[in-house]
N, CA, C and O atoms as a Tripos MOL2 file, in Angstrom:
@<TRIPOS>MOLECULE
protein
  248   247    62     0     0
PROTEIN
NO_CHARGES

@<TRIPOS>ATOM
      1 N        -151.1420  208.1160  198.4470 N.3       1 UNK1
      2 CA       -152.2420  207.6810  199.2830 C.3       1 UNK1
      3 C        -151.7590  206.5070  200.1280 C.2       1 UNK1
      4 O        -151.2360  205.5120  199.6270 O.2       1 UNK1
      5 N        -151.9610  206.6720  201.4440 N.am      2 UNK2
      6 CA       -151.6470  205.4480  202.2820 C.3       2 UNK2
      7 C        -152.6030  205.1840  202.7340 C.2       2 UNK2
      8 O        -153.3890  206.1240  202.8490 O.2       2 UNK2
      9 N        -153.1250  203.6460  203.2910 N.am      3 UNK3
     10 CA       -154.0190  203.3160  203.9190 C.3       3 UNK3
     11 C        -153.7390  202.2890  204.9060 C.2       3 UNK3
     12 O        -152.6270  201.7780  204.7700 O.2       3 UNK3
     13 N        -154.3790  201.8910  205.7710 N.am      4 UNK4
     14 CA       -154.0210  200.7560  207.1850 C.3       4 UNK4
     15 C        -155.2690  199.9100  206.7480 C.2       4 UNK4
     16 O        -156.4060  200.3640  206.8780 O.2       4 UNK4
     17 N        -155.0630  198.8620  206.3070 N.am      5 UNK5
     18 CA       -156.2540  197.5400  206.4800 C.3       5 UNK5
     19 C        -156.0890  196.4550  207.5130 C.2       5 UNK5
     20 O        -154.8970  196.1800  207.6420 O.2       5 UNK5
     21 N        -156.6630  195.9400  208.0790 N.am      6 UNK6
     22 CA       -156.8680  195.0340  208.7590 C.3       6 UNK6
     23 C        -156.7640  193.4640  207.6770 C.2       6 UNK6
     24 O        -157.2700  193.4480  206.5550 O.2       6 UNK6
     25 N        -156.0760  192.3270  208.2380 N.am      7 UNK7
     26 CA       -156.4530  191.5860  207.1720 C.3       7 UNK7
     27 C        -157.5240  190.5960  207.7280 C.2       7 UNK7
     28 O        -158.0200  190.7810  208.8400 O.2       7 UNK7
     29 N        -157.9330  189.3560  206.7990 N.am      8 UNK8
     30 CA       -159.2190  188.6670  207.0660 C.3       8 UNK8
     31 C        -159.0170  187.3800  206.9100 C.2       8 UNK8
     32 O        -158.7110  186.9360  205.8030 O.2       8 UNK8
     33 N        -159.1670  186.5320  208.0680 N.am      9 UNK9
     34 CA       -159.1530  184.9350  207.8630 C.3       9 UNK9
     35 C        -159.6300  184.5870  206.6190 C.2       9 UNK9
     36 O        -160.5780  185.3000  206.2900 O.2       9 UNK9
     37 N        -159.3690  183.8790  205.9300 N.am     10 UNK10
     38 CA       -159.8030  183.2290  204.5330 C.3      10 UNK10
     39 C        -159.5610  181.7910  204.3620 C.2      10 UNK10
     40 O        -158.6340  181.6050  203.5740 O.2      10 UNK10
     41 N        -160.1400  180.5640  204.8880 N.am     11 UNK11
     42 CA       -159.6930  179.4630  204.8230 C.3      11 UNK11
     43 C        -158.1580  179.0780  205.6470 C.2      11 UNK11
     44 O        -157.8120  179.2000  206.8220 O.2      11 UNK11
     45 N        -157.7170  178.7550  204.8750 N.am     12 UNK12
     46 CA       -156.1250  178.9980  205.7860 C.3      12 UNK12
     47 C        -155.1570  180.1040  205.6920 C.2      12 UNK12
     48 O        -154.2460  180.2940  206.4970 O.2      12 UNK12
     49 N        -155.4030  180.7810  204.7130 N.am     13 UNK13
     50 CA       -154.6370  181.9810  204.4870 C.3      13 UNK13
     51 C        -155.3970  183.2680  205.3350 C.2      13 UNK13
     52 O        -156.0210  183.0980  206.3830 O.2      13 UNK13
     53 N        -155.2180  184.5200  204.6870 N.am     14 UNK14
     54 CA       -155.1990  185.7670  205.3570 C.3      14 UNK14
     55 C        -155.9050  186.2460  203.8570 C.2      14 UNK14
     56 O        -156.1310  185.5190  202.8900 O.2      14 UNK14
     57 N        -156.1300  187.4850  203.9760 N.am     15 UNK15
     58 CA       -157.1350  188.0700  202.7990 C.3      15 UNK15
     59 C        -157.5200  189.6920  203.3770 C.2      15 UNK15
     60 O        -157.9830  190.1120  204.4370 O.2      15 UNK15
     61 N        -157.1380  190.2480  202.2870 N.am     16 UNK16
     62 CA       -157.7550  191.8460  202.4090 C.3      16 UNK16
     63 C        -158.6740  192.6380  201.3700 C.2      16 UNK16
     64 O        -157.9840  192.8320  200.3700 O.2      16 UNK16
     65 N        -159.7220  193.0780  201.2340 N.am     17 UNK17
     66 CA       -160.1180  194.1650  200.7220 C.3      17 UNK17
     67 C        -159.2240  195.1950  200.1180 C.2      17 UNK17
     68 O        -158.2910  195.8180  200.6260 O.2      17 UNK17
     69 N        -159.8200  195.2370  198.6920 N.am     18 UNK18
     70 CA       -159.4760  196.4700  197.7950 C.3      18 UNK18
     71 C        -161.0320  197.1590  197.3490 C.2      18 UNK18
     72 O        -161.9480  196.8020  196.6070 O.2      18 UNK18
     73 N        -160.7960  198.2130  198.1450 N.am     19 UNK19
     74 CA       -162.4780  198.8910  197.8840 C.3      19 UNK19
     75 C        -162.0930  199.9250  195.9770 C.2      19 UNK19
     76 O        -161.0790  200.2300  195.3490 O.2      19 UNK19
     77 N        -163.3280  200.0610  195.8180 N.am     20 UNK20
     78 CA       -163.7520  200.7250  195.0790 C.3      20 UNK20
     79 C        -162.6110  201.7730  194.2520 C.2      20 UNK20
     80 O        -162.1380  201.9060  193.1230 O.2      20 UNK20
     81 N        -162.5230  202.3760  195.5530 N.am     21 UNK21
     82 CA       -161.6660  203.9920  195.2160 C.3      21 UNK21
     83 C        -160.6350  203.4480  194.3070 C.2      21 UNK21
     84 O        -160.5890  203.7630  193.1180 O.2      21 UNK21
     85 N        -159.3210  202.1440  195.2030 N.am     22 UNK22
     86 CA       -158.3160  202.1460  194.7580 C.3      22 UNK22
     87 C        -158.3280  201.3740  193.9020 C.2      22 UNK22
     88 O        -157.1860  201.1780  193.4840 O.2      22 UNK22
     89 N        -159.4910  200.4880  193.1220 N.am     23 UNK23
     90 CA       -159.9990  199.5230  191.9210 C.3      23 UNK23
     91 C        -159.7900  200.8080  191.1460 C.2      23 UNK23
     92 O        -158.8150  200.7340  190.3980 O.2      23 UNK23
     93 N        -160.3130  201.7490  191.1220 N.am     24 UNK24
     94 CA       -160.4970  203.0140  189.9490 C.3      24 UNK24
     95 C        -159.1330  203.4140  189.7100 C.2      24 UNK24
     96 O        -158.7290  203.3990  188.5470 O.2      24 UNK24
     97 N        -158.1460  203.8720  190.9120 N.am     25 UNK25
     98 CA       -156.5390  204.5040  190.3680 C.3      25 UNK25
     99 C        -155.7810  203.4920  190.0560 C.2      25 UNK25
    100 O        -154.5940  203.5590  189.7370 O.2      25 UNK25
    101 N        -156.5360  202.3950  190.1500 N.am     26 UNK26
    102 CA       -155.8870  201.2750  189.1700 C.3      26 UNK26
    103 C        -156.1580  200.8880  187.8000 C.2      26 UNK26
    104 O        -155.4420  200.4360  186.9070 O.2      26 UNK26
    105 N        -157.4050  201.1920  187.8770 N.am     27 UNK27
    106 CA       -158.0120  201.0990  186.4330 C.3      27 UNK27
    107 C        -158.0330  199.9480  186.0060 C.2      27 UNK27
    108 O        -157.7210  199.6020  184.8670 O.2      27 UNK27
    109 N        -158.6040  198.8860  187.3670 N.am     28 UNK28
    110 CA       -159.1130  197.9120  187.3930 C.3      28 UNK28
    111 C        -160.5870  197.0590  187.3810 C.2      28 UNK28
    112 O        -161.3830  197.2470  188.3010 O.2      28 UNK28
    113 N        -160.8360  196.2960  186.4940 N.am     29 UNK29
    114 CA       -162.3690  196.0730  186.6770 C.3      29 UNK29
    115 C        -162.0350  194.5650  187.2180 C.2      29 UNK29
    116 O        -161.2140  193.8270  186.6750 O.2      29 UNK29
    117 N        -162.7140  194.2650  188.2420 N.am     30 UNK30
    118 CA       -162.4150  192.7120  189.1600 C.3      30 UNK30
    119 C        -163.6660  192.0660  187.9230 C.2      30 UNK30
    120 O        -163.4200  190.8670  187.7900 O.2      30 UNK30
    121 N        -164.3900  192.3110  187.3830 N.am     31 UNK31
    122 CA       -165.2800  191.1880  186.6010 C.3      31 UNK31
    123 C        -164.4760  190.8140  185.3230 C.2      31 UNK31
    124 O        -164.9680  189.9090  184.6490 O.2      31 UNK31
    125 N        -163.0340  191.5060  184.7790 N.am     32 UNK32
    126 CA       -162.4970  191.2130  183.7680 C.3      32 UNK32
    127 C        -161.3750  191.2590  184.0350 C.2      32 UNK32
    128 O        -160.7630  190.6740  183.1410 O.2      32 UNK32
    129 N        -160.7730  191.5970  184.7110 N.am     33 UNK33
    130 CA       -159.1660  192.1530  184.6980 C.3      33 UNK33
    131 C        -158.2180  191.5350  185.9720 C.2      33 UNK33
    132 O        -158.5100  191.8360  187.1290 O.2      33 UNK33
    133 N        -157.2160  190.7670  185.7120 N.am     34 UNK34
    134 CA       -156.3510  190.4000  186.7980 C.3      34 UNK34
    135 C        -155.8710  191.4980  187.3400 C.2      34 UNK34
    136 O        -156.2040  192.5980  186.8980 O.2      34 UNK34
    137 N        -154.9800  191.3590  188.4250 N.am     35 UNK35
    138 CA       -154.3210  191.9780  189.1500 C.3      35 UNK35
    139 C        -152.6190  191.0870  189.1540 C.2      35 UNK35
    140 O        -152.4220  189.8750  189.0760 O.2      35 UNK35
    141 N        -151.3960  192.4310  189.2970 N.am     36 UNK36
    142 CA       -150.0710  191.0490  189.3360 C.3      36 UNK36
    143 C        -149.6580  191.6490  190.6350 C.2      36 UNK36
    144 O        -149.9230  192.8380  190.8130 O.2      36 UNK36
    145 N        -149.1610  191.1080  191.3850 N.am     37 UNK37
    146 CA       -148.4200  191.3770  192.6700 C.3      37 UNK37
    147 C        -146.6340  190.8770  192.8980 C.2      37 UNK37
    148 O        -145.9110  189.8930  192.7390 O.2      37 UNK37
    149 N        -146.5930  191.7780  193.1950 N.am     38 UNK38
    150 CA       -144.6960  191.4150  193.5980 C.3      38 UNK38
    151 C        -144.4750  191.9270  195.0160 C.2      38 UNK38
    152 O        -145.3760  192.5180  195.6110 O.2      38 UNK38
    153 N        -143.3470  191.7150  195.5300 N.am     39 UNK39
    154 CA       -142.8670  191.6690  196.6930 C.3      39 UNK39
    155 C        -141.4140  192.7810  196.3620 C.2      39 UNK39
    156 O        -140.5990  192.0170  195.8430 O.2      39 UNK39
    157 N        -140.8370  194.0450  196.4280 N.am     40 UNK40
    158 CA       -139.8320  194.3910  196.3080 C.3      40 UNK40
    159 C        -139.4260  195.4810  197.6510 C.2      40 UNK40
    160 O        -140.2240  196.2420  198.1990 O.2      40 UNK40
    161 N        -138.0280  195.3200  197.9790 N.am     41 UNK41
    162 CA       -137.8770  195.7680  199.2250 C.3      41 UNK41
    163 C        -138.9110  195.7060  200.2180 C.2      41 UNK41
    164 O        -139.4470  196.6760  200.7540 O.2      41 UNK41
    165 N        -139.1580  194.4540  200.4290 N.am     42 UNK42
    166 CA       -139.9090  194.0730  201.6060 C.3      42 UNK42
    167 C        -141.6400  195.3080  201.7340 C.2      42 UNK42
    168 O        -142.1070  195.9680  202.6620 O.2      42 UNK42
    169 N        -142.1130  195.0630  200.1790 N.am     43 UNK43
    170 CA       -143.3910  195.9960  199.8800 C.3      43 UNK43
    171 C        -144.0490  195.5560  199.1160 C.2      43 UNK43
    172 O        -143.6280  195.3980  197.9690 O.2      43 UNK43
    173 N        -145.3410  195.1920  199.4850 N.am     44 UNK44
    174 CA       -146.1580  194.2770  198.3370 C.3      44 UNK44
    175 C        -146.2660  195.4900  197.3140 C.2      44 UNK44
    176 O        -146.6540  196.6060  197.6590 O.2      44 UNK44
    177 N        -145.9210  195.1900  196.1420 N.am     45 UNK45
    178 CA       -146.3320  195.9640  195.1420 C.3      45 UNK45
    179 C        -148.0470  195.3490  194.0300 C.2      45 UNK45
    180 O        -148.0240  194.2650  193.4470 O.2      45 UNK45
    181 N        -148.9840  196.0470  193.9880 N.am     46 UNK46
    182 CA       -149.8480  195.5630  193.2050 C.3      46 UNK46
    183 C        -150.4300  196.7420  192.3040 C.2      46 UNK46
    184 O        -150.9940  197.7790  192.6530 O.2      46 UNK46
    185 N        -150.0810  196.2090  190.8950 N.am     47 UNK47
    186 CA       -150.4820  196.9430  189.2420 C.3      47 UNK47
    187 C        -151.6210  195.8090  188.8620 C.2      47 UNK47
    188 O        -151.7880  194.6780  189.3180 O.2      47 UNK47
    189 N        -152.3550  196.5600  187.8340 N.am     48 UNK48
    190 CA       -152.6170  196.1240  187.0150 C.3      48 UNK48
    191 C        -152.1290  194.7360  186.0730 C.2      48 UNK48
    192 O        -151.0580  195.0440  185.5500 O.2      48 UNK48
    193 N        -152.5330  193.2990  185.6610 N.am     49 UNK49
    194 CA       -152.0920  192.4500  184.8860 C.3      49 UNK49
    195 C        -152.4000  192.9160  183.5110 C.2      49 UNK49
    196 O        -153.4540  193.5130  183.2920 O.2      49 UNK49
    197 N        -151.8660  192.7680  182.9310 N.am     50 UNK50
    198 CA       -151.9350  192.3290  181.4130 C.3      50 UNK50
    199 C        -152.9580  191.2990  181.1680 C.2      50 UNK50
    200 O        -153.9010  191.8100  180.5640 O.2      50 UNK50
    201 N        -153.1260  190.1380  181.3850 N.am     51 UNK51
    202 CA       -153.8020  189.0340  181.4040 C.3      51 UNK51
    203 C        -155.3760  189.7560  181.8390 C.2      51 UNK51
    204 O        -155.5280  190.7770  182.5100 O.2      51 UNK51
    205 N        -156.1930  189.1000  181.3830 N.am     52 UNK52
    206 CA       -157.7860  188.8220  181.4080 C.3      52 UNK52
    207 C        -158.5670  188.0800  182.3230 C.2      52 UNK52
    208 O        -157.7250  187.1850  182.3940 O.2      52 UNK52
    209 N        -159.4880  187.6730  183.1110 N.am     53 UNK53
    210 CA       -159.6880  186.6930  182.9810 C.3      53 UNK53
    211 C        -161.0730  186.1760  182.2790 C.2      53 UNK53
    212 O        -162.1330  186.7710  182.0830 O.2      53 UNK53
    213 N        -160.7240  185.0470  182.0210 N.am     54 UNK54
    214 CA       -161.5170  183.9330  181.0340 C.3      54 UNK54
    215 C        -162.7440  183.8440  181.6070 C.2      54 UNK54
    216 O        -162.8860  183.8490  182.8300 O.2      54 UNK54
    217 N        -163.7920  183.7490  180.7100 N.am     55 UNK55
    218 CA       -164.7520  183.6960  181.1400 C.3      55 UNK55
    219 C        -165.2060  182.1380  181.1500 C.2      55 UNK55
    220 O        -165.0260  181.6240  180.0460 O.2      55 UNK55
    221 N        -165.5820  181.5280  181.8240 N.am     56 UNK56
    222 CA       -166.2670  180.5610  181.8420 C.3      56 UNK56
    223 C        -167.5570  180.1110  181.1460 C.2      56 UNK56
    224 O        -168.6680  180.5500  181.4400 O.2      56 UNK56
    225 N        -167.2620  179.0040  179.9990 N.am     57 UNK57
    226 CA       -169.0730  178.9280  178.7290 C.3      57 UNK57
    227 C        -169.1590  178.2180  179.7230 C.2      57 UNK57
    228 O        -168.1980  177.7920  180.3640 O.2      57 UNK57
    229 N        -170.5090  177.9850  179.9900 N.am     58 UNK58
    230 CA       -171.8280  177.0660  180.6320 C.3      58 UNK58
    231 C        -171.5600  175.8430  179.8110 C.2      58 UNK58
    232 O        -170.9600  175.9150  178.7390 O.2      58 UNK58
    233 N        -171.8830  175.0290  180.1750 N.am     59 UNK59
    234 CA       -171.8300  172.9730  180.0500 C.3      59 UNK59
    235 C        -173.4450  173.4190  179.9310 C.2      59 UNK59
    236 O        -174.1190  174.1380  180.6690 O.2      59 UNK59
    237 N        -173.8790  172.5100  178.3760 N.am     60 UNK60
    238 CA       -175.2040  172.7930  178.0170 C.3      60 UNK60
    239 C        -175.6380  171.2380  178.9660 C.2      60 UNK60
    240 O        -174.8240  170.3160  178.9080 O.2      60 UNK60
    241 N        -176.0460  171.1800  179.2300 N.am     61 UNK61
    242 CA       -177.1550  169.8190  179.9090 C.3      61 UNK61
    243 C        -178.5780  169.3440  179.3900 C.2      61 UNK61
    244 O        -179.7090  169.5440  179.8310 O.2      61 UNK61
    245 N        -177.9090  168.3490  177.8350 N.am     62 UNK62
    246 CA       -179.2380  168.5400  177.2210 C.3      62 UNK62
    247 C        -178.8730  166.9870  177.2570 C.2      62 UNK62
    248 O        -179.6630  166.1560  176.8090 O.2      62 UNK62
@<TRIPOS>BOND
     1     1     2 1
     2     2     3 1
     3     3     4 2
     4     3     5 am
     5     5     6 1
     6     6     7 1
     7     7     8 2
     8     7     9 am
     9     9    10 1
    10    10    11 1
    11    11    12 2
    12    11    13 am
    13    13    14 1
    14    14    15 1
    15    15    16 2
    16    15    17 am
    17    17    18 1
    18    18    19 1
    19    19    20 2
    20    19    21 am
    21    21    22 1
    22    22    23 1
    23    23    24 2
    24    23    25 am
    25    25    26 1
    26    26    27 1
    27    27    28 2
    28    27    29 am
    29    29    30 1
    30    30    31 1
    31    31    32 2
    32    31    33 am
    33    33    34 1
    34    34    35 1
    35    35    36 2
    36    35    37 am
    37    37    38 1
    38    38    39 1
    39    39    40 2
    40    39    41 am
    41    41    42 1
    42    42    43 1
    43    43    44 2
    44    43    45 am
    45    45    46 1
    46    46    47 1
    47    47    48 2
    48    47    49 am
    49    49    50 1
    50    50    51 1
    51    51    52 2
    52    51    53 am
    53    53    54 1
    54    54    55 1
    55    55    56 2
    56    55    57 am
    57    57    58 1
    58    58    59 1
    59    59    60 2
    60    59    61 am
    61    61    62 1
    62    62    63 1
    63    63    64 2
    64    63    65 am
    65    65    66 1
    66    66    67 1
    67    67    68 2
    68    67    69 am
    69    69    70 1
    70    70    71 1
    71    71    72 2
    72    71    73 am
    73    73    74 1
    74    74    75 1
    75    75    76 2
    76    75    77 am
    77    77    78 1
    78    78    79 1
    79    79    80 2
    80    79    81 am
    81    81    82 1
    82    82    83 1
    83    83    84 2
    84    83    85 am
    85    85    86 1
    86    86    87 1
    87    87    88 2
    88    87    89 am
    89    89    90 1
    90    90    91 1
    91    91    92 2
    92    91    93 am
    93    93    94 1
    94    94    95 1
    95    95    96 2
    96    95    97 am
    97    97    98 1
    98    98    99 1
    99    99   100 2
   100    99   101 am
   101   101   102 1
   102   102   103 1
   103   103   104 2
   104   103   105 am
   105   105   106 1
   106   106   107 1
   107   107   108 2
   108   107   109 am
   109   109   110 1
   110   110   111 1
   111   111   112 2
   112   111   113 am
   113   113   114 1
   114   114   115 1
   115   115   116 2
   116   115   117 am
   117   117   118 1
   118   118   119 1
   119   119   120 2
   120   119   121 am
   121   121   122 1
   122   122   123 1
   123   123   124 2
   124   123   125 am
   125   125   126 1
   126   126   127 1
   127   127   128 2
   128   127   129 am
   129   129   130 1
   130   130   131 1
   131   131   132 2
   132   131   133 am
   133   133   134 1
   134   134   135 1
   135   135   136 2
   136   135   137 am
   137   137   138 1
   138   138   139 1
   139   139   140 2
   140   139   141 am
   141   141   142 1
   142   142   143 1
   143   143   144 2
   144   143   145 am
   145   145   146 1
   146   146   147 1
   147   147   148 2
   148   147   149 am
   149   149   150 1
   150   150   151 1
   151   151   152 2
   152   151   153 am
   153   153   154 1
   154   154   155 1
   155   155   156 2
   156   155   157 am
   157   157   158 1
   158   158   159 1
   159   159   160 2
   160   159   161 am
   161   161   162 1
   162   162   163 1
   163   163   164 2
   164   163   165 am
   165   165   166 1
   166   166   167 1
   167   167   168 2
   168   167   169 am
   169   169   170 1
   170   170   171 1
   171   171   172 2
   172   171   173 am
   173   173   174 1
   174   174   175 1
   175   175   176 2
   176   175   177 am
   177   177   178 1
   178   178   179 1
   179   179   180 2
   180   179   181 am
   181   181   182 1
   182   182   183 1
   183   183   184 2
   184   183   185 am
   185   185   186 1
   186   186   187 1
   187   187   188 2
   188   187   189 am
   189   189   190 1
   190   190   191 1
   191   191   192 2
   192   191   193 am
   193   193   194 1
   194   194   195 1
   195   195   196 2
   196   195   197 am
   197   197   198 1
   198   198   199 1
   199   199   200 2
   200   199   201 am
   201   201   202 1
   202   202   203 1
   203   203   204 2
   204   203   205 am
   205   205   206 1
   206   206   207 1
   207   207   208 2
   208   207   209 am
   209   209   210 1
   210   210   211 1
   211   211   212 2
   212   211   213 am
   213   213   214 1
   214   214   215 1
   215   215   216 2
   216   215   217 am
   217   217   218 1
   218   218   219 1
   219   219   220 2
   220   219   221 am
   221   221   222 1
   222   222   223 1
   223   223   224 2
   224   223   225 am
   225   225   226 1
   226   226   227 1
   227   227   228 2
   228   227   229 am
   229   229   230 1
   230   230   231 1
   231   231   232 2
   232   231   233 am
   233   233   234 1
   234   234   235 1
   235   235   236 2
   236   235   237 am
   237   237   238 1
   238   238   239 1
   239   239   240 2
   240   239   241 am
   241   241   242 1
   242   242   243 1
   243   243   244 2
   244   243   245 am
   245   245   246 1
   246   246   247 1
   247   247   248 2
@<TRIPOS>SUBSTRUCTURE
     1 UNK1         2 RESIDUE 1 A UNK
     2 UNK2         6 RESIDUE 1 A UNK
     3 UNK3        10 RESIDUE 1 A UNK
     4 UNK4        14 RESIDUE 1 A UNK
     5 UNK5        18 RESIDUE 1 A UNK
     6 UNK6        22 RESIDUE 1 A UNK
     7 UNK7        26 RESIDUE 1 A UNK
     8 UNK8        30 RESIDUE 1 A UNK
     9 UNK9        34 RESIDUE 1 A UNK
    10 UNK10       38 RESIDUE 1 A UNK
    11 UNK11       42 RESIDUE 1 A UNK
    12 UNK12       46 RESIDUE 1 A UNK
    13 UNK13       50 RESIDUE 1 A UNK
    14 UNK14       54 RESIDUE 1 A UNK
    15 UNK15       58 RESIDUE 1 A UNK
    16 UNK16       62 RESIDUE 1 A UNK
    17 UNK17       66 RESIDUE 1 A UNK
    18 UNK18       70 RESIDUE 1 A UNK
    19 UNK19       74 RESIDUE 1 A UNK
    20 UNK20       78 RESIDUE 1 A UNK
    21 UNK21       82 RESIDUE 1 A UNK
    22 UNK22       86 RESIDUE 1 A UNK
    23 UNK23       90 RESIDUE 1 A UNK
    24 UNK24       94 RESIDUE 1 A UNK
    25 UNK25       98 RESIDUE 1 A UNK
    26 UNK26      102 RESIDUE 1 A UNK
    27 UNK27      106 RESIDUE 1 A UNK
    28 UNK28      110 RESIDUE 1 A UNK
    29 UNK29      114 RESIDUE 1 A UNK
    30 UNK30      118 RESIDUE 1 A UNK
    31 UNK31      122 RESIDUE 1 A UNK
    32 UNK32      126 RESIDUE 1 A UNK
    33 UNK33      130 RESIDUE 1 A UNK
    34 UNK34      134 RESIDUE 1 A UNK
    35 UNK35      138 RESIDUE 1 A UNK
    36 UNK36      142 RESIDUE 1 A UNK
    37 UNK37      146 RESIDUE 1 A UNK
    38 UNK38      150 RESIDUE 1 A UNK
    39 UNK39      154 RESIDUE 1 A UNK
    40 UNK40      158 RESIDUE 1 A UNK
    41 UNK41      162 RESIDUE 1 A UNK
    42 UNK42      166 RESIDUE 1 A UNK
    43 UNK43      170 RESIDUE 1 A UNK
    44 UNK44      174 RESIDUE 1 A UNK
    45 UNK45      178 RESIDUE 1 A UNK
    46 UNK46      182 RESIDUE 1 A UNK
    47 UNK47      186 RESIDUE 1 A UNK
    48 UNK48      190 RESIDUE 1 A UNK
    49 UNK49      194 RESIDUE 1 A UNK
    50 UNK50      198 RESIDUE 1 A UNK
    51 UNK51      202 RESIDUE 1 A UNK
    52 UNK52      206 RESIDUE 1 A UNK
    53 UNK53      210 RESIDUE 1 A UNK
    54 UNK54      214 RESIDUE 1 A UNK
    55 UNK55      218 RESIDUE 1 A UNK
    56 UNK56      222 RESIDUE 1 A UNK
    57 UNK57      226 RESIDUE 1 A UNK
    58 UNK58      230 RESIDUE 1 A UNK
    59 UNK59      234 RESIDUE 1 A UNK
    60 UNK60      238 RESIDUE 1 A UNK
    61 UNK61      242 RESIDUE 1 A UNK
    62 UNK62      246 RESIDUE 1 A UNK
């Protein structure tokens, strides 16, 4: 599967969209699951992380 994205101002950097479809042939959930990225022969590569991420407890304010 190939696709062409456009990328997106983001503060000072650049930023792109990962829709839906390719979250699934990744077998990625963005509310729990990192993503790892590498760079090889000049090709962003992006899998699945190993790593989690942490959920944040609430600061009780009593």
């Amino acid at each position: 599967m190939t696709l062409d994205r456009k990328l997106m101002r983001n503060g000072n950097g650049w930023a792109f969209f990962i829709n839906s479809t390719i979250l699934g042939f990744l077998d990625v959930n963005p509310e729990t699951d990192m993503i790892r990225y590498s760079i090889e022969n000049d090709k962003l590569i992006i899998t699945k992380s190993d790593k989690k991420i942490e959920k944040k407890v609430p600061k009780n304010n009593q």
